[in-house]
């Protein structure tokens, strides 16, 4: 037996965790093993879809190698997954894994059966080195072009259309100058054919690409995944009798040539290897595919694409059954069912292979049997009810003679055969096992690789069917062992998370391969840490971990488990007493996490943050942090060398920390400032005073408590002597908030600084012009009055968006960019002219003063995070102090420049907005310290910018026609996500820098918009921007609410009702507001409940929240434990009441909530109170609808099932999958008289986890360049960059990540545009699998992926599949937000078109009419989208003979086109021709009717169904893809003309290449419909 363990490594402990011990038959490596040392310095893993350059294949079918990571390596689903290039995996070395490369066509049945059989991937952190549990199968049907592989040493090829450079805002800040994303080349390695000979299996051949990074390990993994060798875990490989080193590179093996024979040699077991083998067999025998996914275990999650599509996305069948299910038909949202959300395949019943497999009670072997080699004993009960006792020995497994009562370890007779594999032994002793195991393998092989691979983070399902709890002794042994789950890998110790997290960040990053290795290590260690922290937090709340201060009260207790520190979100020692107590303590960890994310994104050498995870579980907030070495050995005040431990009363500083933090300050817009300490000394800080600097025993400089990294929010700080403007005060600010830790978001700080920078540039140009220094450039002079200047400044807070008076300042994006370039040239030209330097300085001073710059001579927007802290005493530094600081900063900058020059640009300088203007002044000259008034003013103006511009602009954007895009614009591939629920709305707000506490303000503006629309306001946008009401939101109608319906929304679907419904964004925002308020009440509510009554209390809360028609009946407590005697008498009921009262009062936590006393009305009052106090929204008095939650939901069109989904996702509650009757009639008897929810409906409570998300910096550079290329029309170049980006993403993240899904969707879209419909479908299928697995089966992005895949399936002539996918998308949309959403219009248009194509005209008309109604509501009755809707309806009506209606609709189409496009436009002429054709058809029909009236009979009407091609063209149009026929010669001619014109306009400097490239963009026009 050969063992390669961590002792072979010399890397740092974090990268080489001892848990990475591997045997020769292992399936993964630790980050610091020998393979890492052999990492080539000149390349990375070649792309997954380049078959000629990497991978192992079995007769041209690529077998994936899915490295199962152990120790520091988290099984992220690494490995091959088909031709999409998502299979390079994330092994711990830069190797080209065997992957599902392009060219991996599906071969014969025999070849197809040779892929993996292990089933779902197992997470290494919960398994005992179960190598090979992540399994993949190559199932690609397409061969994309070879993918460029990035390197740093070989000759490069660049595209002729112009080079793109990496973005300056690379988050890592460490891209070397030489790593241009265009530095690509193609790798073509010669492949070898090698024969593998394994015991008990037929010899087979594989293709090996002998690349510089291919290692023997991949051959091991391949064997672990094949059907005929998957049951082997303990073996070595031999070539010519010589055992191969597991980590040797294939190219370095002497004697390896084409046709070589490698033999699989069984190795002897050790006790550890035997346990690994048994665990592996147990995982292979798991009977259910979904049990782990529903239980939220082992990084398993759900995917229903195969169940929805029938499991066949490659067939060419014509339509079989196109009838949509009743529950998704237009107008049936009120009767929406919940069961279809999980369409499990009914045929797939669990397959059992054994009744029992467990460790025998005779373990461990006695001493005399150890001397015979006995390692452990197993007890197995077969399906034939045969009880077998099995001995594990170094040579394998055999039956012994022991029984339940007698120990006899001798081999059994006559079945005394010895098998090296437990599977082989069980095959011999049980025919039923052999049959069942074969069936189980075939089922697992039929699943797509992306259905089996583990996700990087655990995903939880909010609903679950009843899952049987099977007897599993091995699971029981794991659950109740005292081990942490790692001792099998690390004898006697646990992982040092802090060392791992910090060491991975210290890895070198000067070259691309080094950065890939570093980022991969960071991501894996982080995902492992998140998993361990989550398990620890759950154990803390469940009471399974002992506190380190057990004598304290429960809230004050702290815990350490697995080298992770856990604390609860309570104000334990009045630390936050002045900031809001428990409310502040609850929000502080979240703010701290945002600060950690900000400093991690800067990725500064020498500055370290703690691993931080925030977990919400069962009402408690738990903060999990890695432990600074030595921090537990000394008091906190002895450890802190920078910052304050008492919010500013005592303050210390440190030169090293100041130097490090000042490097990070420009990116975070943090102003170094001065405060007084307790000794009245002036102390300089470059962070908030709460930020603490601690030097650990490892010598690293750590910063922690980053809860005030960003500027305070003055809008929520009443009583801090903050004078806000009149407009802000009129809105009701500053508002009281439960805590005083409100800070602005980093996105807002950046947006504000960018807005002010544009104002600064324009104002400087304006002042220079007015001084007569114009260079005769075409710049329109700004107003000369002071009022005009102020107006331009305020308007520029939006850079081209209307100011308060609705006047636009910038125009469209292109003109804004052009103007920006012009004014920059103006300023630069003046600054370089020495003769006019004094005037230039004067102009810049005026501009700086106008934008409130902290510096008089340059643009400088930074914030003092302590500006409003009451306990901080600010100080004005003396001149001597400023001079010292300036000299120190100058010396530091000089040293950095020298270091950069010596390193030849290995680290790019961080770009700041002010470095352009700092070059003209003395570096050592002390800067003037900005006054406290100026610091206060700039902070207040940022807060005003949020309220006056950012939020109104956000409301305008989400209520405009392109409202579904999460970002302000769309990418080339359409919107990034759809705003369909609260989670996506929150993400959109955060992307704009709007905190969730402003959700009330967003809802208020939406309600005011509703009021303006209903009152027929002439301009909605101006109303939203300027109308403010101090007393809260205005009513949307005259107070007349519709009666509540069963599902919380009315079921009528007339045009009038649709018009009466509020805007869908109002519905979504209000639903999010109610769900968040309910969560705020639920947390303390569930904290107060005894553990035995958790399910009772949660079901009672859900009844009070969602049930209507009768009062929620409080449940009886402890029903399961009621004694039998007296159960029918009154005495028992009295005791039960007393017991209930006693329990509720004794278990309360002092917050006044007795959970059994909760009612619908009291809960609604609490929700209204939370909406008012936390979100600042008060419904106007006198409205009848607000008297109950039910009336409010009905009034605003909020579905109860959608609210239930939103609430459970926020709180982690999992409920039973069944149909819920929300409206109960208490007067009737029978089933409807009970509560909606019972305790059996509450299945589980999962943790809700918040953590940072490490990024793959280089991949995003490629992705951005690819999007730029494709927007310019260079699809082939964009394709290559996209493929390379996908390769890099896989190298860092493994096979599963949301960004990989986005990349796959982009590749699918691009393939579709280029006419490769088959490839597009294959890529989109993988993107959809990934969205379901990572984001959830009902996430809005999943709905978007279904929509795209349906289009590509139809293009591949798979009509039935396309309809099934669209039906699924429509059902999920109805579940998430209801019918009142523009994306439902897009889905209905798609469904109607395809049903029309297959002659289902009546069904088609229902969907098309619904789509037309929605288009009128959201895009306007005269919009082009509505015109298309009228045309589609008219076409369908004509096919069923309703020519009168068809003519009316087609006239509408013609009228809109003529009005919008003109008489001569192609579309107008087409509509005119269609109108004439319909008129002729109507005349013909009328004649036939007349003939019938005269007794001549009615001949059949000939209806010509449309061709599939014409339907596809229309589908492309409504999905935002418009093909334009332009020849290459036209494009070249156009480019030449542009270049000539550019030279004529500017002889000295021609237009940049980017200005020329858009000429080619005419090939495709992207117009996201929604």
XYZ file of C-alpha atoms in Angstrom, residues 402-763:
362
model
C -20.461 -15.009 13.449
C -24.111 -14.695 14.354
C -25.997 -12.140 16.401
C -25.328 -14.179 19.525
C -21.986 -15.837 18.843
C -18.630 -14.466 17.682
C -16.835 -16.777 15.260
C -14.447 -14.917 12.975
C -13.481 -17.977 10.923
C -14.343 -17.822 7.201
C -17.784 -19.152 6.371
C -18.118 -22.389 4.446
C -18.922 -23.132 1.688
C -19.035 -19.376 0.777
C -15.439 -18.762 1.742
C -14.487 -16.696 -1.287
C -12.486 -13.504 -0.751
C -13.287 -10.353 -2.714
C -11.249 -7.177 -2.869
C -14.460 -5.200 -3.447
C -17.463 -5.309 -1.132
C -19.758 -4.902 -4.143
C -18.348 -8.036 -5.737
C -18.872 -10.012 -2.524
C -22.491 -8.828 -2.219
C -23.088 -9.742 -5.865
C -22.012 -13.280 -5.021
C -24.122 -13.764 -1.905
C -27.343 -12.015 -3.036
C -28.887 -12.337 -6.520
C -31.428 -9.651 -5.604
C -28.573 -7.276 -4.768
C -26.971 -7.911 -8.170
C -30.242 -7.145 -9.970
C -31.055 -4.038 -7.944
C -27.528 -2.637 -8.106
C -27.492 -2.984 -11.897
C -30.813 -1.120 -12.139
C -29.577 1.561 -9.753
C -26.457 2.112 -11.849
C -28.461 2.427 -15.050
C -30.735 5.012 -13.462
C -27.819 7.072 -12.204
C -26.124 6.898 -15.583
C -29.240 8.299 -17.218
C -28.994 11.517 -15.193
C -27.189 14.524 -16.568
C -23.825 15.249 -14.907
C -25.098 18.607 -13.709
C -27.864 16.832 -11.795
C -25.289 14.954 -9.736
C -22.378 17.273 -9.123
C -22.233 19.074 -5.783
C -22.962 22.791 -5.582
C -20.346 25.102 -3.995
C -22.798 26.177 -1.278
C -25.804 24.358 0.121
C -29.149 25.225 -1.489
C -32.361 24.602 0.460
C -35.861 23.893 -0.812
C -38.779 25.703 0.822
C -41.196 22.856 0.052
C -40.675 19.116 0.211
C -42.802 16.035 -0.342
C -42.863 13.548 2.524
C -39.515 11.769 2.387
C -39.371 8.347 4.073
C -36.772 8.119 6.812
C -34.948 4.861 6.177
C -32.899 2.831 8.598
C -29.232 3.652 8.034
C -26.814 2.575 10.738
C -23.818 4.199 9.065
C -25.643 7.539 8.977
C -26.538 7.096 12.630
C -22.940 6.335 13.522
C -21.810 9.528 11.761
C -24.454 11.664 13.440
C -23.746 10.567 16.982
C -20.015 10.091 16.885
C -18.076 12.661 18.869
C -15.912 13.359 15.854
C -16.100 16.556 13.854
C -16.072 14.564 10.656
C -12.424 15.167 9.851
C -10.466 12.884 12.193
C -10.335 10.197 9.560
C -8.208 12.590 7.508
C -6.383 14.509 10.223
C -5.580 12.307 13.183
C -6.040 14.231 16.407
C -6.608 17.728 15.089
C -9.058 19.970 13.285
C -8.551 22.401 10.463
C -6.972 25.746 11.238
C -9.410 27.840 9.241
C -7.668 31.145 9.816
C -4.331 29.809 8.623
C -5.933 28.301 5.547
C -7.881 31.450 4.679
C -4.879 33.760 5.107
C -2.310 31.475 3.464
C -4.342 31.117 0.305
C -4.386 34.911 -0.025
C -0.596 34.946 0.331
C -0.099 32.697 -2.688
C 1.790 34.349 -5.587
C -0.292 36.091 -8.265
C 2.110 37.567 -10.772
C 1.159 35.266 -13.666
C -2.164 33.963 -14.893
C -1.555 30.349 -13.777
C -0.544 31.592 -10.342
C -3.670 33.735 -10.085
C -5.853 30.840 -11.145
C -4.299 28.572 -8.545
C -4.630 31.271 -5.895
C -8.238 32.141 -6.668
C -9.203 28.489 -6.841
C -7.629 27.854 -3.435
C -9.366 30.935 -1.979
C -12.743 29.841 -3.342
C -12.449 26.259 -2.110
C -11.255 27.130 1.367
C -13.966 29.762 1.615
C -16.733 27.376 0.523
C -15.473 24.789 3.002
C -15.391 27.421 5.722
C -18.961 28.513 4.954
C -20.129 24.915 5.190
C -18.324 24.280 8.477
C -19.560 27.586 9.931
C -23.132 26.770 8.955
C -22.993 23.348 10.582
C -21.449 24.876 13.684
C -24.083 27.621 13.938
C -26.899 25.084 13.669
C -25.229 22.992 16.368
C -24.884 26.085 18.583
C -28.583 26.950 18.400
C -29.596 23.297 18.730
C -27.606 23.162 21.973
C -25.067 20.588 20.797
C -21.962 22.666 21.538
C -20.812 23.712 24.985
C -20.208 27.409 25.523
C -16.791 28.710 26.521
C -18.594 30.760 29.197
C -21.294 28.326 30.354
C -22.031 30.310 33.513
C -23.401 33.286 31.574
C -26.968 33.653 30.374
C -27.820 32.055 27.042
C -27.671 35.325 25.094
C -24.203 36.138 26.409
C -22.670 32.765 25.633
C -19.914 32.332 23.083
C -18.759 29.145 21.443
C -15.723 27.646 19.725
C -16.122 24.648 17.451
C -13.762 23.379 14.779
C -11.516 26.422 15.271
C -14.405 28.779 14.515
C -15.669 31.384 16.977
C -19.452 31.765 17.294
C -21.344 34.605 18.955
C -25.046 35.453 19.091
C -26.573 38.666 17.806
C -27.467 40.173 21.175
C -26.137 43.191 23.005
C -24.389 41.137 25.646
C -22.666 43.770 27.787
C -24.502 46.968 26.801
C -21.855 47.373 24.120
C -24.466 48.770 21.716
C -26.641 50.382 24.368
C -26.400 53.875 22.868
C -26.726 52.568 19.310
C -29.947 50.622 19.662
C -29.215 47.640 21.912
C -30.192 44.268 20.481
C -31.338 45.842 17.206
C -27.849 47.284 16.676
C -26.203 44.033 17.759
C -28.372 42.177 15.238
C -27.408 44.387 12.307
C -23.723 44.833 13.202
C -22.591 41.425 11.836
C -24.201 42.177 8.480
C -22.475 45.560 8.254
C -19.225 43.920 9.318
C -19.617 41.355 6.535
C -20.026 44.139 3.971
C -16.834 45.739 5.263
C -14.980 42.418 5.039
C -16.217 42.004 1.464
C -15.016 45.514 0.557
C -11.485 44.987 1.897
C -11.307 41.503 0.389
C -12.223 42.930 -3.007
C -9.307 45.362 -2.755
C -7.081 42.374 -1.899
C -4.268 44.373 -0.349
C -1.003 42.645 0.469
C -0.261 42.651 4.194
C -3.794 43.509 5.365
C -5.880 40.584 6.584
C -9.559 40.162 7.401
C -11.259 37.358 9.288
C -13.279 34.661 7.623
C -16.815 35.804 8.406
C -20.184 34.106 7.914
C -23.533 35.367 9.245
C -26.151 32.686 9.846
C -29.820 33.233 10.695
C -31.380 30.104 12.194
C -34.557 29.603 14.215
C -34.846 33.306 14.929
C -31.252 33.714 16.114
C -28.417 35.484 14.349
C -25.076 33.730 14.728
C -21.774 35.237 13.627
C -19.038 32.744 12.747
C -15.467 34.019 12.491
C -12.050 32.510 12.104
C -9.834 32.951 15.148
C -6.814 35.271 15.175
C -3.801 33.330 16.488
C -3.214 34.283 20.116
C -6.377 36.361 20.528
C -7.765 34.001 23.177
C -4.590 34.170 25.216
C -4.840 37.854 26.127
C -7.387 40.525 26.900
C -8.849 42.503 24.038
C -7.516 45.862 25.200
C -4.023 44.351 25.257
C -4.390 43.050 21.720
C -5.741 46.137 19.926
C -2.954 48.299 18.497
C -5.216 50.364 16.237
C -8.727 51.721 16.749
C -10.938 51.687 19.799
C -12.697 49.044 21.870
C -15.180 51.482 23.450
C -16.513 53.429 20.449
C -13.953 56.204 20.658
C -13.401 56.860 24.337
C -9.900 55.371 24.125
C -8.190 55.402 20.745
C -4.804 54.065 19.621
C -3.127 54.134 16.244
C -0.276 52.353 14.501
C 1.993 53.481 11.674
C 1.869 50.133 9.857
C -1.915 50.029 9.979
C -2.143 53.619 8.746
C 0.085 52.789 5.781
C -1.990 49.722 4.894
C -5.354 51.416 5.330
C -4.277 54.467 3.330
C -3.559 52.191 0.393
C -7.111 50.920 0.578
C -8.688 54.300 1.339
C -8.911 55.665 -2.241
C -10.950 52.676 -3.404
C -13.283 52.932 -0.426
C -13.456 56.748 -0.485
C -12.341 56.871 3.161
C -10.880 60.149 4.428
C -7.964 59.908 6.907
C -9.078 61.982 9.875
C -7.973 63.008 13.346
C -9.606 62.362 16.704
C -8.722 63.031 20.333
C -7.981 60.106 22.618
C -8.464 59.949 26.392
C -5.112 61.700 26.875
C -6.203 64.648 24.712
C -3.699 63.563 22.065
C -4.444 63.947 18.366
C -4.638 60.502 16.780
C -4.845 59.847 13.043
C -7.240 57.184 11.788
C -7.965 55.913 8.306
C -11.115 53.986 9.117
C -14.001 54.209 11.523
C -13.030 54.329 15.162
C -14.685 50.922 15.766
C -12.325 49.244 13.301
C -9.752 47.355 15.345
C -6.257 46.383 14.321
C -4.781 43.323 16.002
C -1.390 41.784 15.241
C -1.746 38.039 15.630
C 0.854 35.651 16.939
C 1.546 34.785 13.298
C 2.734 38.362 12.689
C -0.145 39.232 10.376
C -1.984 42.542 10.624
C -5.691 41.830 11.040
C -8.572 44.299 10.911
C -11.954 43.437 12.367
C -15.214 45.078 13.406
C -15.649 46.775 10.027
C -19.282 47.633 10.720
C -18.775 51.309 9.848
C -16.535 51.024 6.837
C -18.835 53.262 4.797
C -20.265 56.721 5.564
C -23.109 57.038 8.079
C -26.597 57.641 6.746
C -27.674 61.043 8.065
C -31.256 60.376 6.966
C -31.600 57.956 9.869
C -29.694 59.841 12.560
C -32.177 62.181 14.262
C -30.865 64.168 17.182
C -27.257 64.173 15.968
C -27.354 67.906 15.163
C -27.654 67.093 11.473
C -29.464 69.764 9.471
C -30.947 68.248 6.333
C -32.311 70.236 3.431
C -35.936 71.316 3.308
C -36.789 68.833 0.558
C -35.450 65.959 2.639
C -37.218 67.143 5.782
C -40.449 67.362 3.799
C -40.155 63.647 3.128
C -40.141 62.956 6.849
C -36.381 62.617 7.353
C -34.383 62.192 9.489
C -36.361 59.163 10.622
C -36.115 57.243 13.845
C -34.751 53.768 13.247
C -34.397 50.802 15.622
C -30.619 51.280 15.574
C -28.015 53.935 14.742
C -25.660 51.810 12.657
C -27.222 52.902 9.373
C -24.537 53.329 6.725
C -24.599 54.046 3.024
C -23.730 51.234 0.631
C -20.476 51.119 -1.306
C -22.401 51.184 -4.596
C -23.987 54.496 -3.607
C -20.666 56.016 -2.562
C -19.198 55.085 -5.940
C -22.233 56.392 -7.853
C -22.175 59.668 -5.941
C -18.430 60.160 -6.534
C -18.823 59.399 -10.234
C -21.730 61.811 -10.527
C -19.784 64.587 -8.806
C -16.735 63.888 -10.967
C -18.788 64.447 -14.106
C -20.123 67.680 -12.608
C -16.580 68.731 -11.766
C -15.318 68.115 -15.303
C -18.206 69.975 -16.923
C -18.066 72.896 -14.517
